[in-house]
Tab-separated table of C-alpha atoms in Angstrom:
chain	number	residue	atom	x	y	z
Z	1	MET	CA	-27.105	-58.322	-43.369
Z	2	SER	CA	-27.641	-54.968	-45.099
Z	3	MET	CA	-28.326	-51.872	-43.023
Z	4	PRO	CA	-31.951	-50.621	-43.172
Z	5	LEU	CA	-32.419	-47.441	-45.195
Z	6	PRO	CA	-33.854	-44.265	-43.671
Z	7	THR	CA	-37.422	-43.318	-44.529
Z	8	ARG	CA	-38.370	-40.059	-46.202
Z	9	GLU	CA	-39.704	-38.836	-42.846
Z	10	LEU	CA	-36.357	-39.513	-41.157
Z	11	ALA	CA	-34.556	-37.703	-43.961
Z	12	LEU	CA	-36.822	-34.664	-43.569
Z	13	GLU	CA	-36.233	-34.686	-39.834
Z	14	ALA	CA	-32.478	-34.742	-40.440
Z	15	LEU	CA	-32.824	-31.655	-42.660
Z	16	LEU	CA	-34.669	-29.592	-40.041
Z	17	PRO	CA	-31.440	-27.989	-38.722
Z	18	VAL	CA	-30.456	-26.798	-42.235
Z	19	MET	CA	-31.229	-23.082	-42.239
Z	20	ASP	CA	-31.680	-20.524	-44.965
Z	21	PRO	CA	-28.840	-18.145	-43.986
Z	22	GLU	CA	-30.879	-15.025	-44.774
Z	23	LEU	CA	-34.358	-15.976	-43.589
Z	24	ARG	CA	-32.915	-17.828	-40.554
Z	25	ARG	CA	-35.578	-20.504	-40.847
Z	26	SER	CA	-35.330	-24.226	-41.594
Z	27	ILE	CA	-35.543	-25.118	-45.277
Z	28	VAL	CA	-38.031	-27.828	-44.279
Z	29	GLU	CA	-40.219	-25.316	-42.467
Z	30	LEU	CA	-39.991	-22.956	-45.448
Z	31	GLY	CA	-41.100	-25.714	-47.845
Z	32	MET	CA	-37.884	-25.484	-49.855
Z	33	VAL	CA	-37.258	-29.247	-49.868
Z	34	ARG	CA	-39.049	-30.228	-53.059
Z	35	ARG	CA	-38.091	-33.908	-53.302
Z	36	ILE	CA	-36.415	-36.639	-51.263
Z	37	ASP	CA	-35.878	-40.039	-52.827
Z	38	VAL	CA	-33.964	-42.790	-51.028
Z	39	ALA	CA	-32.586	-45.350	-53.492
Z	40	ALA	CA	-32.102	-49.041	-52.669
Z	41	ASP	CA	-28.308	-48.677	-52.817
Z	42	GLY	CA	-28.272	-45.963	-50.120
Z	43	GLN	CA	-28.104	-42.920	-52.370
Z	44	VAL	CA	-30.403	-40.039	-51.453
Z	45	PHE	CA	-31.638	-37.626	-54.120
Z	46	VAL	CA	-32.800	-34.218	-52.902
Z	47	THR	CA	-34.195	-31.205	-54.752
Z	48	VAL	CA	-34.076	-27.833	-53.012
Z	49	SER	CA	-36.163	-24.949	-54.340
Z	50	LEU	CA	-34.490	-21.530	-54.403
Z	51	THR	CA	-36.073	-18.091	-54.465
Z	52	THR	CA	-34.031	-17.004	-57.486
Z	53	PRO	CA	-32.192	-18.963	-60.223
Z	54	GLY	CA	-28.879	-17.187	-59.671
Z	55	CYS	CA	-28.910	-17.701	-55.915
Z	56	PRO	CA	-25.313	-17.343	-54.650
Z	57	ILE	CA	-25.918	-19.635	-51.662
Z	58	LYS	CA	-26.355	-22.871	-53.623
Z	59	SER	CA	-23.056	-24.170	-52.288
Z	60	HIS	CA	-24.185	-23.540	-48.725
Z	61	PHE	CA	-27.354	-25.600	-49.226
Z	62	GLU	CA	-25.481	-28.371	-51.028
Z	63	GLN	CA	-22.896	-28.704	-48.255
Z	64	GLU	CA	-25.363	-28.494	-45.378
Z	65	VAL	CA	-27.926	-30.883	-46.909
Z	66	THR	CA	-25.230	-33.409	-47.743
Z	67	ALA	CA	-23.681	-33.247	-44.264
Z	68	ALA	CA	-27.074	-33.635	-42.554
Z	69	LEU	CA	-28.160	-36.659	-44.576
Z	70	MET	CA	-24.798	-38.440	-44.478
Z	71	GLN	CA	-25.254	-38.769	-40.708
Z	72	LEU	CA	-28.163	-41.168	-41.266
Z	73	ASP	CA	-27.451	-44.896	-41.113
Z	74	GLY	CA	-27.479	-46.551	-44.516
Z	75	VAL	CA	-26.812	-43.392	-46.564
Z	76	ILE	CA	-23.740	-43.729	-48.788
Z	77	ALA	CA	-24.104	-40.651	-51.022
Z	78	VAL	CA	-26.275	-37.563	-51.434
Z	79	ASP	CA	-27.147	-35.885	-54.727
Z	80	VAL	CA	-28.503	-32.333	-54.372
Z	81	THR	CA	-30.182	-30.563	-57.274
Z	82	PHE	CA	-31.991	-27.228	-57.447
Z	83	ASP	CA	-35.026	-25.658	-58.982
Z	84	VAL	CA	-36.767	-22.320	-58.462
Z	85	LEU	CA	-39.981	-21.514	-56.632
Z	86	SER	CA	-42.776	-20.395	-58.939
Z	87	ASP	CA	-44.104	-16.857	-58.636
Z	88	GLY	CA	-47.162	-18.219	-56.838
Z	89	GLU	CA	-45.037	-20.200	-54.385
Z	90	LYS	CA	-42.834	-17.179	-53.722
Z	91	GLY	CA	-45.934	-15.097	-53.094
Z	92	GLN	CA	-47.241	-17.656	-50.606
Z	93	LEU	CA	-43.862	-17.743	-48.842
Z	94	GLN	CA	-43.754	-13.953	-48.657
Z	95	GLU	CA	-47.233	-13.953	-47.156
Z	96	ARG	CA	-46.293	-16.590	-44.575
Z	97	LEU	CA	-43.208	-14.630	-43.554
Z	98	GLY	CA	-44.939	-11.244	-43.666
Z	99	ARG	CA	-42.376	-9.893	-46.120
Z	100	SER	CA	-42.873	-7.656	-49.144
Z	101	ALA	CA	-39.975	-9.369	-50.945
Z	102	LEU	CA	-37.708	-12.366	-50.581
Z	103	PRO	CA	-33.915	-11.981	-50.316
Z	104	GLU	CA	-31.792	-12.864	-53.312
Z	105	GLY	CA	-28.529	-13.662	-51.601
Z	106	SER	CA	-27.173	-10.154	-50.959
Z	107	LEU	CA	-26.950	-10.747	-47.188
Z	108	ALA	CA	-26.077	-14.426	-47.331
Z	109	GLN	CA	-22.423	-13.761	-46.587
Z	110	VAL	CA	-22.934	-11.308	-43.728
Z	111	GLY	CA	-21.882	-12.915	-40.477
Z	112	THR	CA	-23.375	-10.478	-37.926
Z	113	VAL	CA	-25.714	-7.508	-38.283
Z	114	LEU	CA	-25.104	-4.980	-35.490
Z	115	CYS	CA	-27.813	-2.342	-35.104
Z	116	ILE	CA	-26.653	0.714	-33.166
Z	117	ALA	CA	-29.801	2.103	-31.550
Z	118	SER	CA	-30.882	4.780	-29.107
Z	119	GLY	CA	-34.159	6.026	-27.738
Z	120	LYS	CA	-33.374	9.660	-28.463
Z	121	GLY	CA	-31.205	11.747	-30.737
Z	122	GLY	CA	-28.071	13.605	-29.756
Z	123	VAL	CA	-26.336	10.783	-27.892
Z	124	GLY	CA	-23.517	10.375	-30.438
Z	125	LYS	CA	-24.867	7.210	-32.031
Z	126	SER	CA	-23.599	7.940	-35.552
Z	127	THR	CA	-20.141	8.907	-34.312
Z	128	LEU	CA	-20.029	5.664	-32.368
Z	129	SER	CA	-21.268	3.658	-35.382
Z	130	ALA	CA	-18.564	5.071	-37.668
Z	131	ASN	CA	-15.758	4.593	-35.163
Z	132	LEU	CA	-16.960	1.152	-34.104
Z	133	ALA	CA	-16.992	0.027	-37.742
Z	134	ALA	CA	-13.497	1.448	-38.198
Z	135	ALA	CA	-12.300	-0.290	-35.026
Z	136	LEU	CA	-13.653	-3.642	-36.242
Z	137	TRP	CA	-11.958	-3.044	-39.606
Z	138	ARG	CA	-8.725	-2.213	-37.776
Z	139	GLU	CA	-8.971	-5.646	-36.131
Z	140	GLY	CA	-8.951	-7.242	-39.584
Z	141	LYS	CA	-12.697	-7.731	-39.998
Z	142	HIS	CA	-14.638	-7.262	-43.231
Z	143	VAL	CA	-17.059	-4.454	-42.419
Z	144	GLY	CA	-19.981	-2.626	-44.023
Z	145	VAL	CA	-21.947	0.345	-42.680
Z	146	LEU	CA	-25.601	1.020	-43.492
Z	147	ASP	CA	-26.835	4.500	-42.651
Z	148	ALA	CA	-30.488	3.736	-41.859
Z	149	ASP	CA	-31.059	7.188	-40.378
Z	150	VAL	CA	-32.711	8.542	-43.518
Z	151	TRP	CA	-33.629	11.919	-42.016
Z	152	GLY	CA	-30.391	12.482	-40.119
Z	153	TYR	CA	-27.893	10.762	-42.435
Z	154	SER	CA	-24.290	11.510	-41.445
Z	155	ILE	CA	-22.192	8.426	-42.275
Z	156	PRO	CA	-20.925	9.855	-45.625
Z	157	ARG	CA	-19.528	12.918	-43.846
Z	158	MET	CA	-18.014	10.906	-41.002
Z	159	PHE	CA	-16.085	8.726	-43.451
Z	160	GLY	CA	-15.279	11.582	-45.825
Z	161	VAL	CA	-16.918	9.765	-48.750
Z	162	ASN	CA	-19.233	11.626	-51.109
Z	163	GLN	CA	-19.753	9.741	-54.333
Z	164	ARG	CA	-22.859	8.502	-56.055
Z	165	PRO	CA	-23.046	4.676	-56.113
Z	166	VAL	CA	-23.318	2.963	-59.469
Z	167	VAL	CA	-25.243	-0.081	-60.606
Z	168	SER	CA	-23.348	-3.135	-61.798
Z	169	SER	CA	-24.089	-5.140	-64.911
Z	170	GLU	CA	-25.889	-7.565	-62.571
Z	171	ARG	CA	-28.255	-4.755	-61.493
Z	172	THR	CA	-26.893	-4.600	-57.963
Z	173	ILE	CA	-25.831	-1.400	-56.217
Z	174	VAL	CA	-22.064	-1.189	-55.740
Z	175	PRO	CA	-21.412	0.424	-52.334
Z	176	PRO	CA	-18.766	3.175	-52.127
Z	177	LEU	CA	-15.661	2.247	-50.150
Z	178	ALA	CA	-13.956	4.004	-47.262
Z	179	HIS	CA	-10.275	3.264	-46.641
Z	180	GLY	CA	-10.280	0.833	-49.536
Z	181	THR	CA	-12.513	-1.862	-48.064
Z	182	ILE	CA	-15.215	-0.539	-45.663
Z	183	LYS	CA	-18.456	-0.704	-47.642
Z	184	LEU	CA	-20.875	2.181	-47.112
Z	185	MET	CA	-24.499	2.820	-48.005
Z	186	SER	CA	-26.554	5.899	-47.170
Z	187	ILE	CA	-29.356	7.967	-48.623
Z	188	GLY	CA	-26.819	10.778	-48.423
Z	189	PHE	CA	-25.125	9.354	-51.523
Z	190	PHE	CA	-28.257	9.933	-53.607
Z	191	VAL	CA	-29.312	13.455	-52.643
Z	192	GLU	CA	-27.672	16.857	-52.856
Z	193	GLU	CA	-25.487	17.564	-49.847
Z	194	ASP	CA	-27.472	18.797	-46.839
Z	195	SER	CA	-30.808	18.232	-48.624
Z	196	ALA	CA	-33.771	17.372	-46.462
Z	197	VAL	CA	-35.369	13.952	-47.007
Z	198	VAL	CA	-39.125	14.218	-46.523
Z	199	TRP	CA	-40.401	10.649	-46.624
Z	200	ARG	CA	-43.226	8.795	-44.978
Z	201	GLY	CA	-43.127	5.227	-43.675
Z	202	PRO	CA	-43.737	3.308	-46.950
Z	203	MET	CA	-40.858	5.091	-48.727
Z	204	LEU	CA	-38.557	4.483	-45.771
Z	205	HIS	CA	-39.505	0.806	-45.889
Z	206	LYS	CA	-38.767	0.605	-49.618
Z	207	ALA	CA	-35.429	2.414	-49.283
Z	208	LEU	CA	-34.311	0.102	-46.493
Z	209	GLU	CA	-35.401	-2.894	-48.551
Z	210	GLN	CA	-33.238	-1.654	-51.439
Z	211	PHE	CA	-30.248	-0.950	-49.226
Z	212	LEU	CA	-30.372	-4.447	-47.763
Z	213	GLY	CA	-31.505	-6.531	-50.725
Z	214	ASP	CA	-30.075	-4.736	-53.771
Z	215	VAL	CA	-26.625	-3.759	-52.491
Z	216	ALA	CA	-23.677	-6.018	-53.331
Z	217	TRP	CA	-22.529	-6.357	-49.709
Z	218	GLY	CA	-20.542	-9.516	-50.458
Z	219	GLU	CA	-18.652	-11.249	-47.646
Z	220	LEU	CA	-18.765	-9.286	-44.400
Z	221	ASP	CA	-17.977	-10.180	-40.823
Z	222	TYR	CA	-20.070	-7.239	-39.622
Z	223	LEU	CA	-22.734	-5.010	-41.122
Z	224	VAL	CA	-23.064	-2.035	-38.763
Z	225	VAL	CA	-26.481	-0.367	-39.076
Z	226	ASP	CA	-26.774	3.203	-37.793
Z	227	LEU	CA	-30.450	3.418	-36.822
Z	228	PRO	CA	-32.503	6.583	-36.469
Z	229	PRO	CA	-33.434	7.456	-32.898
Z	230	GLY	CA	-36.700	6.216	-31.475
Z	231	THR	CA	-38.924	3.237	-32.126
Z	232	GLY	CA	-40.690	4.027	-35.399
Z	233	ASP	CA	-41.014	2.721	-38.936
Z	234	VAL	CA	-37.370	1.794	-39.523
Z	235	SER	CA	-37.231	-0.425	-36.436
Z	236	MET	CA	-40.348	-2.272	-37.560
Z	237	SER	CA	-39.006	-2.679	-41.099
Z	238	LEU	CA	-35.797	-4.126	-39.688
Z	239	ALA	CA	-37.804	-6.767	-37.865
Z	240	GLU	CA	-39.006	-7.931	-41.271
Z	241	PHE	CA	-35.739	-7.676	-43.190
Z	242	LEU	CA	-33.209	-8.604	-40.481
Z	243	PRO	CA	-34.687	-11.112	-38.054
Z	244	GLN	CA	-31.140	-12.072	-37.024
Z	245	ALA	CA	-30.011	-8.520	-36.137
Z	246	ARG	CA	-28.351	-7.859	-32.799
Z	247	PHE	CA	-28.840	-4.521	-31.052
Z	248	VAL	CA	-26.310	-2.366	-29.213
Z	249	LEU	CA	-28.032	0.379	-27.206
Z	250	VAL	CA	-26.389	3.766	-26.805
Z	251	THR	CA	-27.174	6.039	-23.872
Z	252	THR	CA	-25.544	8.918	-22.058
Z	253	PRO	CA	-24.911	8.736	-18.303
Z	254	GLN	CA	-27.863	10.923	-17.372
Z	255	VAL	CA	-30.958	9.205	-16.042
Z	256	ALA	CA	-33.294	10.882	-18.558
Z	257	ALA	CA	-31.382	9.423	-21.530
Z	258	GLN	CA	-31.203	5.998	-19.890
Z	259	LYS	CA	-34.972	5.913	-19.440
Z	260	VAL	CA	-35.571	6.841	-23.087
Z	261	ALA	CA	-33.050	4.250	-24.303
Z	262	ARG	CA	-35.027	1.642	-22.387
Z	263	ARG	CA	-37.927	2.211	-24.800
Z	264	ALA	CA	-35.705	1.340	-27.750
Z	265	ALA	CA	-34.682	-1.825	-25.915
Z	266	LYS	CA	-38.294	-2.786	-25.332
Z	267	MET	CA	-39.090	-2.240	-29.017
Z	268	ALA	CA	-36.159	-4.459	-30.041
Z	269	LEU	CA	-37.219	-7.210	-27.642
Z	270	LYS	CA	-40.847	-6.962	-28.731
Z	271	LEU	CA	-39.693	-7.559	-32.320
Z	272	ASP	CA	-37.641	-10.590	-31.187
Z	273	HIS	CA	-34.270	-8.946	-31.719
Z	274	GLU	CA	-31.395	-9.725	-29.382
Z	275	VAL	CA	-29.954	-6.896	-27.302
Z	276	ILE	CA	-26.320	-7.832	-26.735
Z	277	GLY	CA	-25.060	-4.878	-24.755
Z	278	VAL	CA	-25.105	-1.207	-23.758
Z	279	VAL	CA	-22.605	1.551	-24.533
Z	280	GLU	CA	-22.488	4.623	-22.316
Z	281	ASN	CA	-21.446	7.481	-24.587
Z	282	MET	CA	-20.357	10.984	-23.521
Z	283	SER	CA	-19.201	9.399	-20.284
Z	284	GLY	CA	-17.491	12.512	-18.993
Z	285	TYR	CA	-15.369	15.109	-20.761
Z	286	VAL	CA	-11.601	14.525	-20.802
Z	287	ASP	CA	-9.686	17.813	-20.753
Z	288	ASP	CA	-6.106	18.431	-21.890
Z	289	THR	CA	-4.725	17.345	-18.525
Z	290	GLY	CA	-6.523	14.004	-18.661
Z	291	ARG	CA	-9.004	14.934	-15.953
Z	292	VAL	CA	-12.539	13.563	-16.466
Z	293	HIS	CA	-15.501	15.892	-15.860
Z	294	PRO	CA	-18.854	14.032	-15.524
Z	295	ILE	CA	-20.891	16.793	-17.203
Z	296	PHE	CA	-23.797	14.444	-18.020
Z	297	GLY	CA	-23.830	12.747	-14.637
Z	298	GLU	CA	-22.936	9.129	-13.926
Z	299	GLY	CA	-24.475	5.673	-13.860
Z	300	GLY	CA	-26.961	5.700	-16.744
Z	301	GLY	CA	-25.197	2.975	-18.718
Z	302	ASP	CA	-24.769	0.716	-15.704
Z	303	ALA	CA	-28.423	1.103	-14.731
Z	304	LEU	CA	-29.686	0.285	-18.239
Z	305	ALA	CA	-27.386	-2.727	-18.618
Z	306	GLU	CA	-28.424	-4.065	-15.222
Z	307	GLU	CA	-32.113	-3.610	-15.979
Z	308	LEU	CA	-31.804	-5.432	-19.321
Z	309	ASP	CA	-29.442	-8.067	-17.890
Z	310	VAL	CA	-26.873	-7.459	-20.635
Z	311	PRO	CA	-23.227	-6.411	-20.372
Z	312	LEU	CA	-22.100	-2.795	-20.296
Z	313	LEU	CA	-19.764	-2.965	-23.284
Z	314	GLY	CA	-17.928	0.200	-22.360
Z	315	ARG	CA	-17.939	3.906	-21.559
Z	316	VAL	CA	-16.805	6.373	-24.222
Z	317	PRO	CA	-15.698	9.795	-22.951
Z	318	LEU	CA	-16.036	13.066	-24.828
Z	319	THR	CA	-12.797	14.415	-26.248
Z	320	ILE	CA	-12.114	17.315	-28.598
Z	321	PRO	CA	-10.427	15.049	-31.220
Z	322	LEU	CA	-13.516	12.786	-31.297
Z	323	ARG	CA	-15.635	15.733	-32.429
Z	324	GLU	CA	-12.967	17.108	-34.782
Z	325	HIS	CA	-12.479	13.831	-36.649
Z	326	ALA	CA	-16.230	13.288	-37.017
Z	327	ASP	CA	-16.394	16.658	-38.794
Z	328	THR	CA	-13.325	16.127	-40.982
Z	329	GLY	CA	-14.318	12.668	-42.185
Z	330	THR	CA	-11.725	10.334	-40.672
Z	331	PRO	CA	-12.735	8.050	-37.774
Z	332	LEU	CA	-10.790	8.875	-34.626
Z	333	VAL	CA	-9.756	5.254	-34.001
Z	334	LEU	CA	-7.750	5.308	-37.226
Z	335	GLU	CA	-6.060	8.700	-36.823
Z	336	ARG	CA	-5.634	8.985	-33.053
Z	337	PRO	CA	-5.768	5.447	-31.616
Z	338	ASP	CA	-4.209	6.640	-28.337
Z	339	ASP	CA	-7.004	9.132	-27.651
Z	340	PRO	CA	-9.101	8.064	-24.586
Z	341	ALA	CA	-12.301	7.900	-26.655
Z	342	ALA	CA	-10.590	5.867	-29.378
Z	343	GLN	CA	-9.185	3.430	-26.819
Z	344	ALA	CA	-12.641	2.977	-25.276
Z	345	ILE	CA	-14.213	2.244	-28.678
Z	346	GLN	CA	-11.465	-0.235	-29.536
Z	347	ARG	CA	-12.165	-2.105	-26.287
Z	348	ILE	CA	-15.873	-2.185	-27.154
Z	349	ALA	CA	-15.051	-3.614	-30.586
Z	350	ALA	CA	-12.925	-6.330	-28.962
Z	351	ARG	CA	-15.789	-7.258	-26.632
Z	352	LEU	CA	-18.233	-7.404	-29.524
Z	353	THR	CA	-16.008	-9.786	-31.460
Z	354	ALA	CA	-15.975	-12.029	-28.397
Z	355	LEU	CA	-19.795	-11.994	-28.281
Z	356	THR	CA	-20.479	-12.540	-31.987
Z	357	PRO	CA	-19.405	-15.014	-34.707
Z	358	GLN	CA	-15.910	-14.422	-36.006
Z	359	ARG	CA	-16.543	-15.250	-39.651
Z	360	PRO	CA	-19.563	-15.423	-41.949
Z	361	VAL	CA	-20.612	-18.654	-43.600
Z	362	PRO	CA	-17.749	-19.405	-46.043
Z	363	LEU	CA	-19.489	-19.517	-49.396
Z	364	PRO	CA	-17.620	-19.612	-52.719
Z	365	MET	CA	-18.715	-16.621	-54.761
Z	366	ALA	CA	-17.989	-15.386	-58.233
Z	367	ASP	CA	-15.913	-12.233	-58.527
Z	368	ALA	CA	-17.911	-9.124	-57.740
Z	369	PRO	CA	-19.384	-7.589	-60.919
Z	370	GLN	CA	-17.620	-4.459	-62.065
Z	371	PRO	CA	-19.476	-1.150	-62.150
Z	372	VAL	CA	-20.693	0.012	-65.522
Z	373	GLY	CA	-21.243	3.626	-64.528
Z	374	MET	CA	-25.035	3.617	-64.414
Z	375	SER	CA	-26.682	5.916	-61.880
Z	376	LEU	CA	-29.078	4.357	-59.435
Z	377	PRO	CA	-32.778	4.940	-60.133
Z	378	MET	CA	-34.178	5.985	-56.754
Z	379	ALA	CA	-37.729	6.890	-55.833
C-alpha cells in the first residue's frame, strides 16, 4: 500500500520554520513561496521568490526548503526553483514590513549583530566597541565594525585606518580593513578629518541604510555597531534595518549614568531588540601600583543589570594605556593584552561568544569582487 502524499497545506505548514536570514521572518509569512506542487510519485516542486535576481542566499533557501519538506511522509525528492518579486510585489512587502528598502543579501552571512549602546555620551562606548571587536577577532572570529555614531565618529582613529572606501564592479562598497581582516565602515572615511557632520534624521537613516545594505560585509561572526548616545533617530532606524540586533549597554559606576543608560535599554526593548548584558566601564582607575581608585563610585553596572534581569558582562577599569592606545590607533587588547582593562575586555568577549551563535549561516559565496578604484557617491 502506497504512502499518502502530503497536501499543499501540509507542505506550507512544513515551510513555516524556514526563515529569511536577513528579514528574520518566515518565507511563508513573507509570501515568498510562489508555488508548491506535489507530484504523484512523491516529488515536490517549489518556487521561491527572491527580492533580487543575484541574491547570494539562494543556497540557504534551497537547503532549508529541501530539509523541511523531506521530513513529510511520502516525499521522495524536492526540486527548488527561483524567480524574482515584481516591483509591485516588492513595494507591497516593503510597506508590510515598514521598510524603505529590502535587503539584497549583504547581511545574510552575518551571524550576530552586537549594538554597543549607552544613554549618554562620555562613557567610553567607542573605545569599548573597538577593543571588543579586536578581542573577538583575537579569538578567531570574523568581525566587522560599523561606526553608527555619525556626529561623533571615532572608529577610524581608534583603528588607525584613514582611507576612502571604493566601490566594486558589483556596485557594493568595499570596507577598509584593520589588521588585515577586521572590516570597518564609518562616515569618517568619507569626510575630511575632523569635519563636522550636520545631518538631520532622514539623512542619518539613508546613510545607515547604505552602510548596512550596500557594504560588502561578507561572512562575519560578529558585526559590532557603535551607536550614538541616546535614544534618537539611529536607534529607530536600526529597529527597521536590524530586527535581529542584540544590545550591550554601557554605563559607568555612578548612579546618574546608570539611570540614563536605563532609558537606552527601554528604547531597545520598546523596539523589540534583545538586551543581552551590561558592561560597567570606567570601573575605577588602576594606578601604576595596581591599586584601584573608584573615582566614579561603585555599583551602577550591577544595579542596571539587576533591574533589566540580564548579566553583568564585566567591569572595565580605567588605565593610562587604554587611553593612549585609543589615541594612537591600535586597540589595547592587541598591544597590551596583560593590561587590566584589556584582560577585562577579553573576558567580556569570551562571555559574549558563550551567549551568541558561534558561526553565521554557512552559505557558499562567490569570491568577493575586487575594487575598481571608484570613489563612493555619498549624499
